[in-house]
XYZ file of C-alpha atoms in Angstrom:
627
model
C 15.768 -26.145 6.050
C 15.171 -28.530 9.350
C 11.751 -29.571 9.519
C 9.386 -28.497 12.312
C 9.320 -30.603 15.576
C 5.260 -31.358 14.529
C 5.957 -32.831 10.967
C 7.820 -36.280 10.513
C 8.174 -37.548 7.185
C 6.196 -40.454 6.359
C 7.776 -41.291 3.201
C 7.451 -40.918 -0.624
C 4.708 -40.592 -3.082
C 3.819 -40.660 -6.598
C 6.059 -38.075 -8.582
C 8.617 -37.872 -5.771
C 6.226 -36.764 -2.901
C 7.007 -36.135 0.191
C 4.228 -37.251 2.550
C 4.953 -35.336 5.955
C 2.709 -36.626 8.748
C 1.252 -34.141 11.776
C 2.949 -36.493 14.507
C 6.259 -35.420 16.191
C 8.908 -36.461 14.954
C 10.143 -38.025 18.141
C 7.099 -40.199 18.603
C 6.601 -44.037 17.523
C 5.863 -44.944 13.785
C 1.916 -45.521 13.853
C 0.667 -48.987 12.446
C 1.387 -49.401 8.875
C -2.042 -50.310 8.041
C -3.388 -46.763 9.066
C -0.899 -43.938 9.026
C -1.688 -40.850 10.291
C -3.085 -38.392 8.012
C -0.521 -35.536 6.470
C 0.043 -33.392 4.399
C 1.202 -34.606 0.498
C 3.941 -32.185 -0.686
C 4.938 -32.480 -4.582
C 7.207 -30.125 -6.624
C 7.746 -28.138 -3.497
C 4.157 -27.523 -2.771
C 1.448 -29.172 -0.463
C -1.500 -30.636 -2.973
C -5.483 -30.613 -2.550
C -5.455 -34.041 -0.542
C -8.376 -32.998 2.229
C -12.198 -32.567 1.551
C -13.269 -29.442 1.805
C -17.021 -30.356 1.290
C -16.541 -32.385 4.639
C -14.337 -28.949 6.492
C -15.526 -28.106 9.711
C -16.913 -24.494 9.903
C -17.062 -22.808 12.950
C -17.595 -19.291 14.236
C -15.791 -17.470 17.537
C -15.798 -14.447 18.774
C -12.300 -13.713 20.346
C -11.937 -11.134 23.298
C -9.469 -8.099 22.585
C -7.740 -6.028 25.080
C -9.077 -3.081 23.523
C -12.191 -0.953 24.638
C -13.541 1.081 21.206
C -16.825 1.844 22.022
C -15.883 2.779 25.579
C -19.048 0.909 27.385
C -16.789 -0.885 30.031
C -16.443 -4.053 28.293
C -13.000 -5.432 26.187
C -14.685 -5.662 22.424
C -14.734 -8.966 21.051
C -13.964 -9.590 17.116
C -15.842 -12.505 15.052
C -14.029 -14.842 13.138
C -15.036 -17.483 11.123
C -12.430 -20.866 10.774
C -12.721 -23.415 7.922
C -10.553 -26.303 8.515
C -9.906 -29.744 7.406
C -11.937 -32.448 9.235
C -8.971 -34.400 10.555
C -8.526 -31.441 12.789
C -10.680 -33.352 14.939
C -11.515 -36.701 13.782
C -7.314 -37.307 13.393
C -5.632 -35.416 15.906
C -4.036 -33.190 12.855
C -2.788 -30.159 14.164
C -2.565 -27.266 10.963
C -0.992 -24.176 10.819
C -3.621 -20.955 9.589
C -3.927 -18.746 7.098
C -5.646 -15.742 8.573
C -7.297 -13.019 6.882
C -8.860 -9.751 9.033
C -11.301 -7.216 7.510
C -13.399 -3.888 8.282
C -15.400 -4.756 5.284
C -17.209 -8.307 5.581
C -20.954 -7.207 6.049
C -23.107 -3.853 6.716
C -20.753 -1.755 5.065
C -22.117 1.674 4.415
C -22.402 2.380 0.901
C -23.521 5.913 0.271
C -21.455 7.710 3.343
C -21.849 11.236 2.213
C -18.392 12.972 1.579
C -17.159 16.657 1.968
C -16.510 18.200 -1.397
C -12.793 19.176 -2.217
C -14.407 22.222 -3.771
C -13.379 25.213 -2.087
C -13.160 28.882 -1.824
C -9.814 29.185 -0.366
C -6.721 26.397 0.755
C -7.753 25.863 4.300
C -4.951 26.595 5.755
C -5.167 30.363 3.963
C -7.624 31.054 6.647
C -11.528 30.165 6.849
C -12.968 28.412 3.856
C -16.415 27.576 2.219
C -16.886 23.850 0.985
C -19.376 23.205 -2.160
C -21.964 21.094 -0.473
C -21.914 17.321 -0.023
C -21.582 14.382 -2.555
C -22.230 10.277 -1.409
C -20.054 7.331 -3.005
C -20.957 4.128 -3.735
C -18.036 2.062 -2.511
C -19.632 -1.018 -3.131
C -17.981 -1.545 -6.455
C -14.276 -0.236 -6.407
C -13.825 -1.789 -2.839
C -14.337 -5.176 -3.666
C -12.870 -6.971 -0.447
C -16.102 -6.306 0.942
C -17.618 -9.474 -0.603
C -15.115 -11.848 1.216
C -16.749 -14.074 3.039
C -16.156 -18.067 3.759
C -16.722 -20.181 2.054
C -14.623 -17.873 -0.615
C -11.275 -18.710 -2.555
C -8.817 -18.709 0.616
C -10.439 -21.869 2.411
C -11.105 -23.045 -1.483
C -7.722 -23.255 -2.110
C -5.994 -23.826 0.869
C -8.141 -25.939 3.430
C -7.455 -29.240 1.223
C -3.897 -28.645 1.292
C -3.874 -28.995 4.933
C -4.333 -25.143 6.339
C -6.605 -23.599 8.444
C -8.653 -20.567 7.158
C -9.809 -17.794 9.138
C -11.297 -14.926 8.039
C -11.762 -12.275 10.748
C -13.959 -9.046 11.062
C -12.361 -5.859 12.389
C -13.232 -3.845 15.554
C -16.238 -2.241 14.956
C -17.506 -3.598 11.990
C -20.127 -6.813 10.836
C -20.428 -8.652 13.676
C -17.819 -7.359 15.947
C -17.966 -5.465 19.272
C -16.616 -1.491 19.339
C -16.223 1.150 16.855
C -13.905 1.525 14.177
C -10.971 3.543 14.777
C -9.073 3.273 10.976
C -5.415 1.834 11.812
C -4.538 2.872 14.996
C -2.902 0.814 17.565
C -6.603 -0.511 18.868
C -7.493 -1.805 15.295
C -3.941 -3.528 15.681
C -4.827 -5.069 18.763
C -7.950 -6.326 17.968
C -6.505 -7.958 15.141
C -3.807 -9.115 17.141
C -6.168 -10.625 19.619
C -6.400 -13.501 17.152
C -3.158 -14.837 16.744
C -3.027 -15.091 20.542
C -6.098 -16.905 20.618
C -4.904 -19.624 17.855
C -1.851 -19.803 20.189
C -3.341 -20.056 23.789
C -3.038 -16.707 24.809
C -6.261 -14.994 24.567
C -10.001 -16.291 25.159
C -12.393 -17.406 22.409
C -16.485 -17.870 22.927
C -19.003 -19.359 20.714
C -22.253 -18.020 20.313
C -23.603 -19.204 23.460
C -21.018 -17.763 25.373
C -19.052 -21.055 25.728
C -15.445 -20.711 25.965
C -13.612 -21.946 22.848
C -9.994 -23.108 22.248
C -7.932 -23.886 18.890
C -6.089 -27.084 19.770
C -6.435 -28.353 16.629
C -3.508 -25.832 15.329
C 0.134 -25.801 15.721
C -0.396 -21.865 15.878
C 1.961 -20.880 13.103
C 0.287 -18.431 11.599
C 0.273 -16.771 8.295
C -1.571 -13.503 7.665
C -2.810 -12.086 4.006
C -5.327 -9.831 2.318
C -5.579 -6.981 0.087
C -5.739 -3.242 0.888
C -7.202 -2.632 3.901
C -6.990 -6.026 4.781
C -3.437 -6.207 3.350
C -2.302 -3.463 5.873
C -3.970 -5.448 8.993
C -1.044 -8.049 8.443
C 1.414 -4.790 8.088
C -0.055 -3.468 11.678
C 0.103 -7.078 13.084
C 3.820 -7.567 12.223
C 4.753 -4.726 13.933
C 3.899 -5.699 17.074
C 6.187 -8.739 16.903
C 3.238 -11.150 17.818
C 4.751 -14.734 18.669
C 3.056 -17.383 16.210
C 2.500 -15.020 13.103
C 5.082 -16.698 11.025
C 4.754 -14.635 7.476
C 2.860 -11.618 5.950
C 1.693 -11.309 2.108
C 0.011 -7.957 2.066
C -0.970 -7.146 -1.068
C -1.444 -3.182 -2.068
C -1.194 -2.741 1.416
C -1.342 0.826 3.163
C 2.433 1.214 5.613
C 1.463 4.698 6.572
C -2.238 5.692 6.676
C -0.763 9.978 6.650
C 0.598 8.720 3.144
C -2.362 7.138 2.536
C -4.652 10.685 2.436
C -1.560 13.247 2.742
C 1.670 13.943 0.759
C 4.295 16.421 2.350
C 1.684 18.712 4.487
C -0.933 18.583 1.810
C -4.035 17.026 2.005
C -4.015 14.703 -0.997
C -6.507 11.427 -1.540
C -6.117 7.886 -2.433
C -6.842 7.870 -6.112
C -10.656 7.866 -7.152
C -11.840 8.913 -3.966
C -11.786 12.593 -3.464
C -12.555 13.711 -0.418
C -12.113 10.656 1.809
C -10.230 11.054 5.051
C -10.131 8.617 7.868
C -13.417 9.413 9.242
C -15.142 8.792 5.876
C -13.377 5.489 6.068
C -14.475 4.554 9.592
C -18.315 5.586 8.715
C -17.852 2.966 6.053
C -16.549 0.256 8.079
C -18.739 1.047 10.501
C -22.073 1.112 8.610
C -24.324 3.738 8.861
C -26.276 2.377 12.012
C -23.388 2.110 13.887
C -21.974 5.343 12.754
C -24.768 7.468 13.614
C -25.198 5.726 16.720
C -22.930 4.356 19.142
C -19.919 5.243 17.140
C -20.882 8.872 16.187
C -18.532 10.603 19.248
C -15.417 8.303 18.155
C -15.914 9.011 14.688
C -16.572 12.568 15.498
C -13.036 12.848 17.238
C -11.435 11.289 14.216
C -12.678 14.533 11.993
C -10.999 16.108 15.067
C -8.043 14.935 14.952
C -7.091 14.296 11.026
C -6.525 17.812 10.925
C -7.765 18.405 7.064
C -6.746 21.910 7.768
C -2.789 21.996 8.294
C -2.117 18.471 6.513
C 0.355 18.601 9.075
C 1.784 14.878 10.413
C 0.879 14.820 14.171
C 0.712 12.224 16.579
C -2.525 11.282 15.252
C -0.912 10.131 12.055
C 1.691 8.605 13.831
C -0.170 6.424 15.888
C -1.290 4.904 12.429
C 2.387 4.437 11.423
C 3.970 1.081 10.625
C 7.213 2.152 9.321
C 9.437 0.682 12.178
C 10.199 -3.226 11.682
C 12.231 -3.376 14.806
C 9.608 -6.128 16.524
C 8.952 -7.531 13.421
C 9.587 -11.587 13.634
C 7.350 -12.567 10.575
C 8.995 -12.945 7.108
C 7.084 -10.581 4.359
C 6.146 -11.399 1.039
C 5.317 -7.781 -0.615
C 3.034 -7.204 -3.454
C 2.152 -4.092 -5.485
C 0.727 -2.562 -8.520
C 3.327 -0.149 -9.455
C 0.258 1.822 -11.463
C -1.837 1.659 -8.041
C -3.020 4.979 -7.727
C -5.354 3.830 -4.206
C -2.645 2.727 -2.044
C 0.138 4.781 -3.875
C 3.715 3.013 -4.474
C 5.397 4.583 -1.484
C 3.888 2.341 0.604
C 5.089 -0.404 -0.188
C 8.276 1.148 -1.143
C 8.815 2.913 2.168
C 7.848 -0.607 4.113
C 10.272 -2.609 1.785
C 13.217 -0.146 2.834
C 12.149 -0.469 6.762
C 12.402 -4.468 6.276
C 15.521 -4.294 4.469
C 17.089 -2.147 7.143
C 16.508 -4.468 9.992
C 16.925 -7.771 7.425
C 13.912 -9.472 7.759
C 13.270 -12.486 5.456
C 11.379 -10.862 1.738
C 10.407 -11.353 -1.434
C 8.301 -8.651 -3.444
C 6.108 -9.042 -6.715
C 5.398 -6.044 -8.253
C 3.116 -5.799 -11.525
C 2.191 -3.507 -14.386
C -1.938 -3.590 -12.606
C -3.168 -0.953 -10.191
C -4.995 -1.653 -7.037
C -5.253 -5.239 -6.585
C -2.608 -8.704 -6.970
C -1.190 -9.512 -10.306
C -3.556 -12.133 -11.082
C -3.270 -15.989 -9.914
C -2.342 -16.872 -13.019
C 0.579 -14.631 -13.931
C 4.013 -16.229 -14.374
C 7.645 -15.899 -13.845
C 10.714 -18.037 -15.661
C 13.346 -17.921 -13.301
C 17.147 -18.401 -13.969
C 16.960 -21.618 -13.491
C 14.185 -22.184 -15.749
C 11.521 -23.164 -14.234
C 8.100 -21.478 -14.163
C 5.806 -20.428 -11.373
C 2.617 -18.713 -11.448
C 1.691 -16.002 -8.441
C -0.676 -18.490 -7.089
C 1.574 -21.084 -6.608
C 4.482 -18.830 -5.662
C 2.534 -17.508 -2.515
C 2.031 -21.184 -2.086
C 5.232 -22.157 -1.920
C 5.650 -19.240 0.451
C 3.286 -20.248 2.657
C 4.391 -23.957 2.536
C 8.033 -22.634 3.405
C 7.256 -20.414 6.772
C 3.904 -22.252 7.761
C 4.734 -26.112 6.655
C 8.652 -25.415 6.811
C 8.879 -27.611 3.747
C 12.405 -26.885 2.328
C 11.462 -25.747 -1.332
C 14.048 -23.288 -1.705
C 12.084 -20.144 -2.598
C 14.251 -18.515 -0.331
C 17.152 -19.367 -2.995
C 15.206 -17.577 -5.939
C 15.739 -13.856 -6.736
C 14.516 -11.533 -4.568
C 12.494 -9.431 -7.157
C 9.887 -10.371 -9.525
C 9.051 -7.242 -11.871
C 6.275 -7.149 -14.290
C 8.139 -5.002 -17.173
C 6.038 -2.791 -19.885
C 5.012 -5.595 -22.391
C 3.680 -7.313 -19.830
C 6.557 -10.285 -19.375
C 7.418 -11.095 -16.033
C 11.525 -10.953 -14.630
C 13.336 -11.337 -11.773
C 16.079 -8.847 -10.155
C 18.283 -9.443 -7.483
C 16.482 -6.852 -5.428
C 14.762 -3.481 -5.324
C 15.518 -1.183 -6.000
C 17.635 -2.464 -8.852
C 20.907 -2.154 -7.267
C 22.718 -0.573 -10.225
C 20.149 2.391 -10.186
C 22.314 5.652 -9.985
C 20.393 9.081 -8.585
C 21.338 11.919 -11.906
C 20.284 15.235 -12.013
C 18.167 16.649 -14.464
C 18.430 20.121 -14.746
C 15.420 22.362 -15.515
C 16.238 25.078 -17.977
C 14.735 27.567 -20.291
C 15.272 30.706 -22.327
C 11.929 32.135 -22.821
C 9.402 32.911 -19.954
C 6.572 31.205 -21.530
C 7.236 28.705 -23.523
C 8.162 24.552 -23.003
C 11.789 24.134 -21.322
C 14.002 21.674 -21.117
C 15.900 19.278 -19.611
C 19.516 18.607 -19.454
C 22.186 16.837 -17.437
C 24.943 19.031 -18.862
C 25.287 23.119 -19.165
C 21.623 24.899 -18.769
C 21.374 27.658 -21.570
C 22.851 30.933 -20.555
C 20.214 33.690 -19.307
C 17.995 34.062 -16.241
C 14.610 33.287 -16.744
C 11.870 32.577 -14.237
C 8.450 31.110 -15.574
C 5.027 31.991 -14.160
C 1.664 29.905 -14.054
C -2.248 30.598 -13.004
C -3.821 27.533 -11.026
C -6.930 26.529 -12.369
C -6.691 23.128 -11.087
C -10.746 23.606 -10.248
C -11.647 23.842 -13.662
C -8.929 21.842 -15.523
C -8.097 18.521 -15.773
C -4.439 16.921 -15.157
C -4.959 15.488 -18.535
C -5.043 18.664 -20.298
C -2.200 20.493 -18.430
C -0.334 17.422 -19.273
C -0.916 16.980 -22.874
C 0.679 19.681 -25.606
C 3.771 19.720 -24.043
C 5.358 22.106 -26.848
C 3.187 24.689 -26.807
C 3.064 27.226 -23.902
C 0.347 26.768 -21.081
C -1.169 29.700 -18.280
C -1.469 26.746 -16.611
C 0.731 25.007 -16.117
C 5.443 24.697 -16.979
C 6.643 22.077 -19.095
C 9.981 20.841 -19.216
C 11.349 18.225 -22.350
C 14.401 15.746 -22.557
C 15.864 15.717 -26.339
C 14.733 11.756 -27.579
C 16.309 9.164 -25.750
C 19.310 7.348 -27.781
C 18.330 4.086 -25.929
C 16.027 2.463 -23.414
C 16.725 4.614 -20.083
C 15.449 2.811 -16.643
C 14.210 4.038 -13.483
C 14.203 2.395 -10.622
C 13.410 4.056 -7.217
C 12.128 7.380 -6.304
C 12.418 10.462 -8.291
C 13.071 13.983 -6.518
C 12.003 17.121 -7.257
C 13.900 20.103 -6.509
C 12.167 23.438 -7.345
C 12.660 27.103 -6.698
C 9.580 29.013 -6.234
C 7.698 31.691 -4.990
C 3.437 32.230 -4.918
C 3.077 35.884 -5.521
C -0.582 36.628 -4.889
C -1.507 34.044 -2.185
C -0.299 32.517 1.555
C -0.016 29.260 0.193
C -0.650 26.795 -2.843
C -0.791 23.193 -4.076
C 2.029 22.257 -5.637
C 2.131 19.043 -8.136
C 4.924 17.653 -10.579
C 4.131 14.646 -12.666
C 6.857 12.595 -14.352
C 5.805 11.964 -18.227
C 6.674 10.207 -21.222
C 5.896 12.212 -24.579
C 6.843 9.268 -26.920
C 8.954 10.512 -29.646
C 8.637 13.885 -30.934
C 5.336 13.949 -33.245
C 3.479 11.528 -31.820
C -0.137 11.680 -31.836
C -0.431 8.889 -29.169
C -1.651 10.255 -25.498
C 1.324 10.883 -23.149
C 2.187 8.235 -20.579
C 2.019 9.753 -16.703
C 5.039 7.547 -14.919
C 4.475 9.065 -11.715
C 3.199 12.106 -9.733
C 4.097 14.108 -6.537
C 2.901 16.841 -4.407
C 3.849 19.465 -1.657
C 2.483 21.945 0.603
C 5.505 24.443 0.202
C 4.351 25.793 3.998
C 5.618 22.473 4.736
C 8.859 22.722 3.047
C 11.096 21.892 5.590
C 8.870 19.265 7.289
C 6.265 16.933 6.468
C 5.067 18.064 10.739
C 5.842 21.858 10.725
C 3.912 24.855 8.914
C 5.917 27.685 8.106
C 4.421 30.484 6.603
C 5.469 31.578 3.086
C 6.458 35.490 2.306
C 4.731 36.300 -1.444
C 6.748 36.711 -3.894
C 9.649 35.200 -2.485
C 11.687 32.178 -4.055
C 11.735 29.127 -1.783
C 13.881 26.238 -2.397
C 11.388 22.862 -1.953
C 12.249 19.247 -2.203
C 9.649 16.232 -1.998
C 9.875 12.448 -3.792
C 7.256 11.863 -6.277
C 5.992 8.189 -5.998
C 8.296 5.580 -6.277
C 8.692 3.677 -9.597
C 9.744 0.893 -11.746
C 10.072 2.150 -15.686
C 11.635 2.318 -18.714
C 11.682 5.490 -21.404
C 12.071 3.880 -24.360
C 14.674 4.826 -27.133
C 13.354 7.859 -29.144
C 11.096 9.006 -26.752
C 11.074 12.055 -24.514
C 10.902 12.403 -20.680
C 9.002 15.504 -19.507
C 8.298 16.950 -16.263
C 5.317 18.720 -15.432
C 4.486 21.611 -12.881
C 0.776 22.789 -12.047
C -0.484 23.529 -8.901
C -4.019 22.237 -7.942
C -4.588 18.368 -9.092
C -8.083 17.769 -9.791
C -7.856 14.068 -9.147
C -6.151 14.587 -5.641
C -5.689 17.730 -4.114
C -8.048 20.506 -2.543
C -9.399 22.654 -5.558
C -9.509 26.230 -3.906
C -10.785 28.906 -6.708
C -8.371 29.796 -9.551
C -6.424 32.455 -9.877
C -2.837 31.776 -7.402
C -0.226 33.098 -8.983
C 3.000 31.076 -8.852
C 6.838 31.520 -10.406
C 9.775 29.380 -10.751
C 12.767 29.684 -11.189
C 14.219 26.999 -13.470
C 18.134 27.673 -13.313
C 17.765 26.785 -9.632
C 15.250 23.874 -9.811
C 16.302 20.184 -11.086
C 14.529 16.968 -10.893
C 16.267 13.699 -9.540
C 16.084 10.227 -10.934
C 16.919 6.794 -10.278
C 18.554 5.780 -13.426
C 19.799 2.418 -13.873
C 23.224 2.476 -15.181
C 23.927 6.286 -14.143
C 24.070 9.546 -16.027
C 25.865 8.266 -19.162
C 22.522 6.199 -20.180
C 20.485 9.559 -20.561
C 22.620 10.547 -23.066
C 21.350 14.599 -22.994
């Protein structure tokens, strides 16, 4: 690849590097006893040549277009910039690395939360919630801490970048309330970029106007979970400057963030949080109570816990349209993240691939959070990179434009079961084959199973009680041979060989709620092991549905009881292999204690399994199921 017009190579160093100088490339050679200062590139990466104990540190607050708090006057957003001293004592001009967050300071810690304990499904009619509980959110969201100097400007500022880490509308030391990933948080953010690039004004703290000519204003933009989905919103908007994304367990749609298919359904270890909880974090609790409460107030309005319905309001804080996106992405997941569940970055990686921007993805066997600096990949060729130094590289390619191939290298990098890292030509693996599985079953009570062939003969619908309230998924889950009120279970025969998944799995069920308006309604995807095994199942992946929503994730329809309705939903995408001699199961229950509403027990629901199938993604087709 050509390099940029700013870099002109200065020649070659120790171990064949390139030394790539800041001055055009058009302009005259500088004296040869005191070249300009550049960047050292070895192997295909820039190396730790500047001082960060000598960085200059600087804060700005950068005027948005956006008006949160409503007082008359455009918010401005703090950000703090670590960058090498040449900056100004060289002329160097450096492209930024640029991190945004909600949660740098003054968080709120203890933001009480409704309880998911209720009488009745909301959306059965009035309801009764079971008081009030408070999270401390200190712990599990960890971004919070992030603050410069911290491992980005570390890392990064002696290899010749700019850092800046950013605070979000209405949070730390911002202006405005927080309005959790709508098109105003987006701007706000956006607001940055334009200032690094000369289109937006900056202001120190004595009001001073403030410009960033000591960057070419290529910009790269990074973070994890909520500040991995700033980048996401920022992209969107097709921002001129912001070169590349790496969002790591980012969020691509906040209404698949806290609902699934018209039910209200939360990230993973955080019942009961909705987008105003969120904001009231952000914001901190001064702020919240105070000059935020009304805009908060209309976010409970608007969220709509009630239908689970996706409105405008849910759509505003949509990113799943890449058509003004201009900045390559670099995706990364935990395909066990259970926060920021795998459709998102599932359903973002389709969008890119649809309008072809420039990707890569990573995704690992972890949960919320990156794989790690220091996990590796071999790739075909043989050489070996660690995470750290792949986003590197990445950076160095789209910031830098130093031609080290990464765009050559697989697509994929997959973290498989044991733990070793390998690379794919894409995801999902192209050669994965959608195969139904056929629900059948003989008795009315007992396990059923699964088949891709002939289903038994007989009719025979099944029945289960929710008692979601009182029992745990990992009880309905476990004993899959033995009948359950609770709960229908559903068993492949052991696996002749190693059967892959790759993609989302469907669920297609027939069934009716015979005692109620309306129900949760959850499948999980599970492997038993082999038959006899005393080890605990293995969950793969989950799903839910409102069946009032059964024909669309933005319509309620209500349900006649007792009467068999065909429903179809995706449960989370996944990467995952069934070993030989072990059984794939499918689970039905209704109310999920670790993400749903838990109304009181007692909702009757049927299904009919000759009518009802699951689909998967199997790599290699029906043939490799073998049943």
């Amino acid at each position: 690849m050509r390099r940029s017009p700013h870099l002109a190579l200065l020649g070659v160093g120790v171990s064949g590097a390139l030394l790539l100088s800041a001055a055009p490339a058009s302009a005259a050679a500088p004296p040869a006893a005191a070249p300009p200062p550049g960047i050292v590139v070895s192997d295909g990466m820039t190396q730790p040549v500047f001082s960060l104990a000598d960085a200059i540190e600087e804060r700005v607050y950068v005027q948005t277009p956006v008006d949160t708090d409503h007082d008359g006057q455009r918010d401005r957003v703090a950000i703090d910039i670590s960058r090498p001293r040449e900056t100004a004592t060289q002329g160097l001009k450096v492209p930024v690395i640029f991190e945004h967050s909600p949660y740098r300071k003054d968080t709120w810690g203890d933001v009480p939360y409704p309880s998911v304990l209720v009488d009745d499904l909301p959306q059965n009619g009035q309801t009764r919630r079971y008081g009030l509980r408070a999270l401390d959110m200190g712990v599990q969201r960890a971004e919070a801490k992030a603050n410069l100097p911290g491992s980005l400007d570390d890392y990064y500022v002696p290899r010749g970048y700019a850092v800046v880490l950013g605070q979000s509308v209405g949070t730390a030391d911002s202006d405005g309330c927080p309005t959790s990933g709508d098109q105003a948080e987006t701007l706000g953010t956006k607001a940055v970029i334009d200032w690094l690039n000369g289109r937006a004004k900056g202001y120190d703290a004595s009001g001073a106007p403030v410009t960033a000519g000591w960057t070419t204003g290529a910009v790269g933009m990074t973070g994890v979970s909520y500040n991995g989905t700033l980048p996401n919103q920022v992209a969107t908007t097709g921002v001129e400057g912001l070169k590349t994304i790496v969002p790591v367990s980012a969020i691509s749609s906040w209404y698949d963030y806290y609902r699934a298919n018209g039910l209200v359904v939360a990230p993973g270890t955080y019942q009961g949080e909705d987008t105003d909880i969120l904001a009231q974090f952000t914001a901190g609790q001064t702020r919240a109570e105070g000059p935020c409460a009304d805009e908060i107030a209309k976010l409970t309005e608007q969220q709509d816990r009630v239908t689970g319905d996706y409105t405008k309001y849910w759509a505003d804080r949509d990113y799943l349209d890449a058509r003004k996106v201009r900045a390559s992405v670099f995706v990364v997941h935990g395909l066990n993240d259970w926060n920021v569940k795998t459709e998102h970055f599932a359903g973002w990686w389709d969008e890119l691939a649809k309008r072809d921007v420039p990707r890569k993805i990573w995704l690992h066997q972890g949960g919320h959070g990156g794989p790690g600096n220091n996990a590796s990949v071999t790739l075909p060729d043989g050489r070996t990179w660690t995470y750290k130094q792949t986003e590197n590289r990445w950076f160095d390619y789209w910031l830098w434009n130093v031609p080290n191939g990464i765009m050559d290298e697989p697509t994929a990098v997959l973290q498989r079961e044991d733990r070793a890292y390998t690379t794919y030509a894409n995801w999902p693996d192209p050669g994965a084959r959608e195969v139904a599985v056929k629900l059948a079953a003989t008795d009315a009570t007992q396990p059923g199973t699964l088949t891709t062939g002939k289903r038994p003969k007989g009719k025979v619908e099944q029945s289960f009680v929710d008692e979601g309230r009182t029992i745990g998924p990992d009880t309905l889950v476990a004993g899959p041979d033995a009948a359950s009120p609770n709960r229908l279970a559903y068993l492949s025969p052991a696996l002749g060989q190693d059967v892959r998944i790759s993609g989302r799995p469907e669920m297609r069920l027939r069934m009716a709620i015979d005692n109620k308006p309306d129900a949760n309604l959850t499948t999980y995807l599970v492997d038993y092991g082999p038959a006899g095994s005393t080890a605990a199942p293995t969950v793969v992946t989950r799903g839910w549905m409102d069946p009032q929503n059964r024909k669309s994730a933005d319509r309620t329809e209500q349900l006649k009881q007792g009467k068999l309705y065909d429903l179809r939903w995706t449960l989370e995408p996944k990467d995952y292999i069934f070993p030989a001699g072990h059984r794939i199961g499918v689970v039905v229950f209704s109310s999920d204690q670790e993400y749903t509403l838990l109304p009181n027990g007692g909702t009757k629901l049927r299904v009919a399994p000759e009518h009802s199938e699951l689909r998967l993604p199997v790599v290699g087709g029906r043939a490799v199921l073998g049943f």
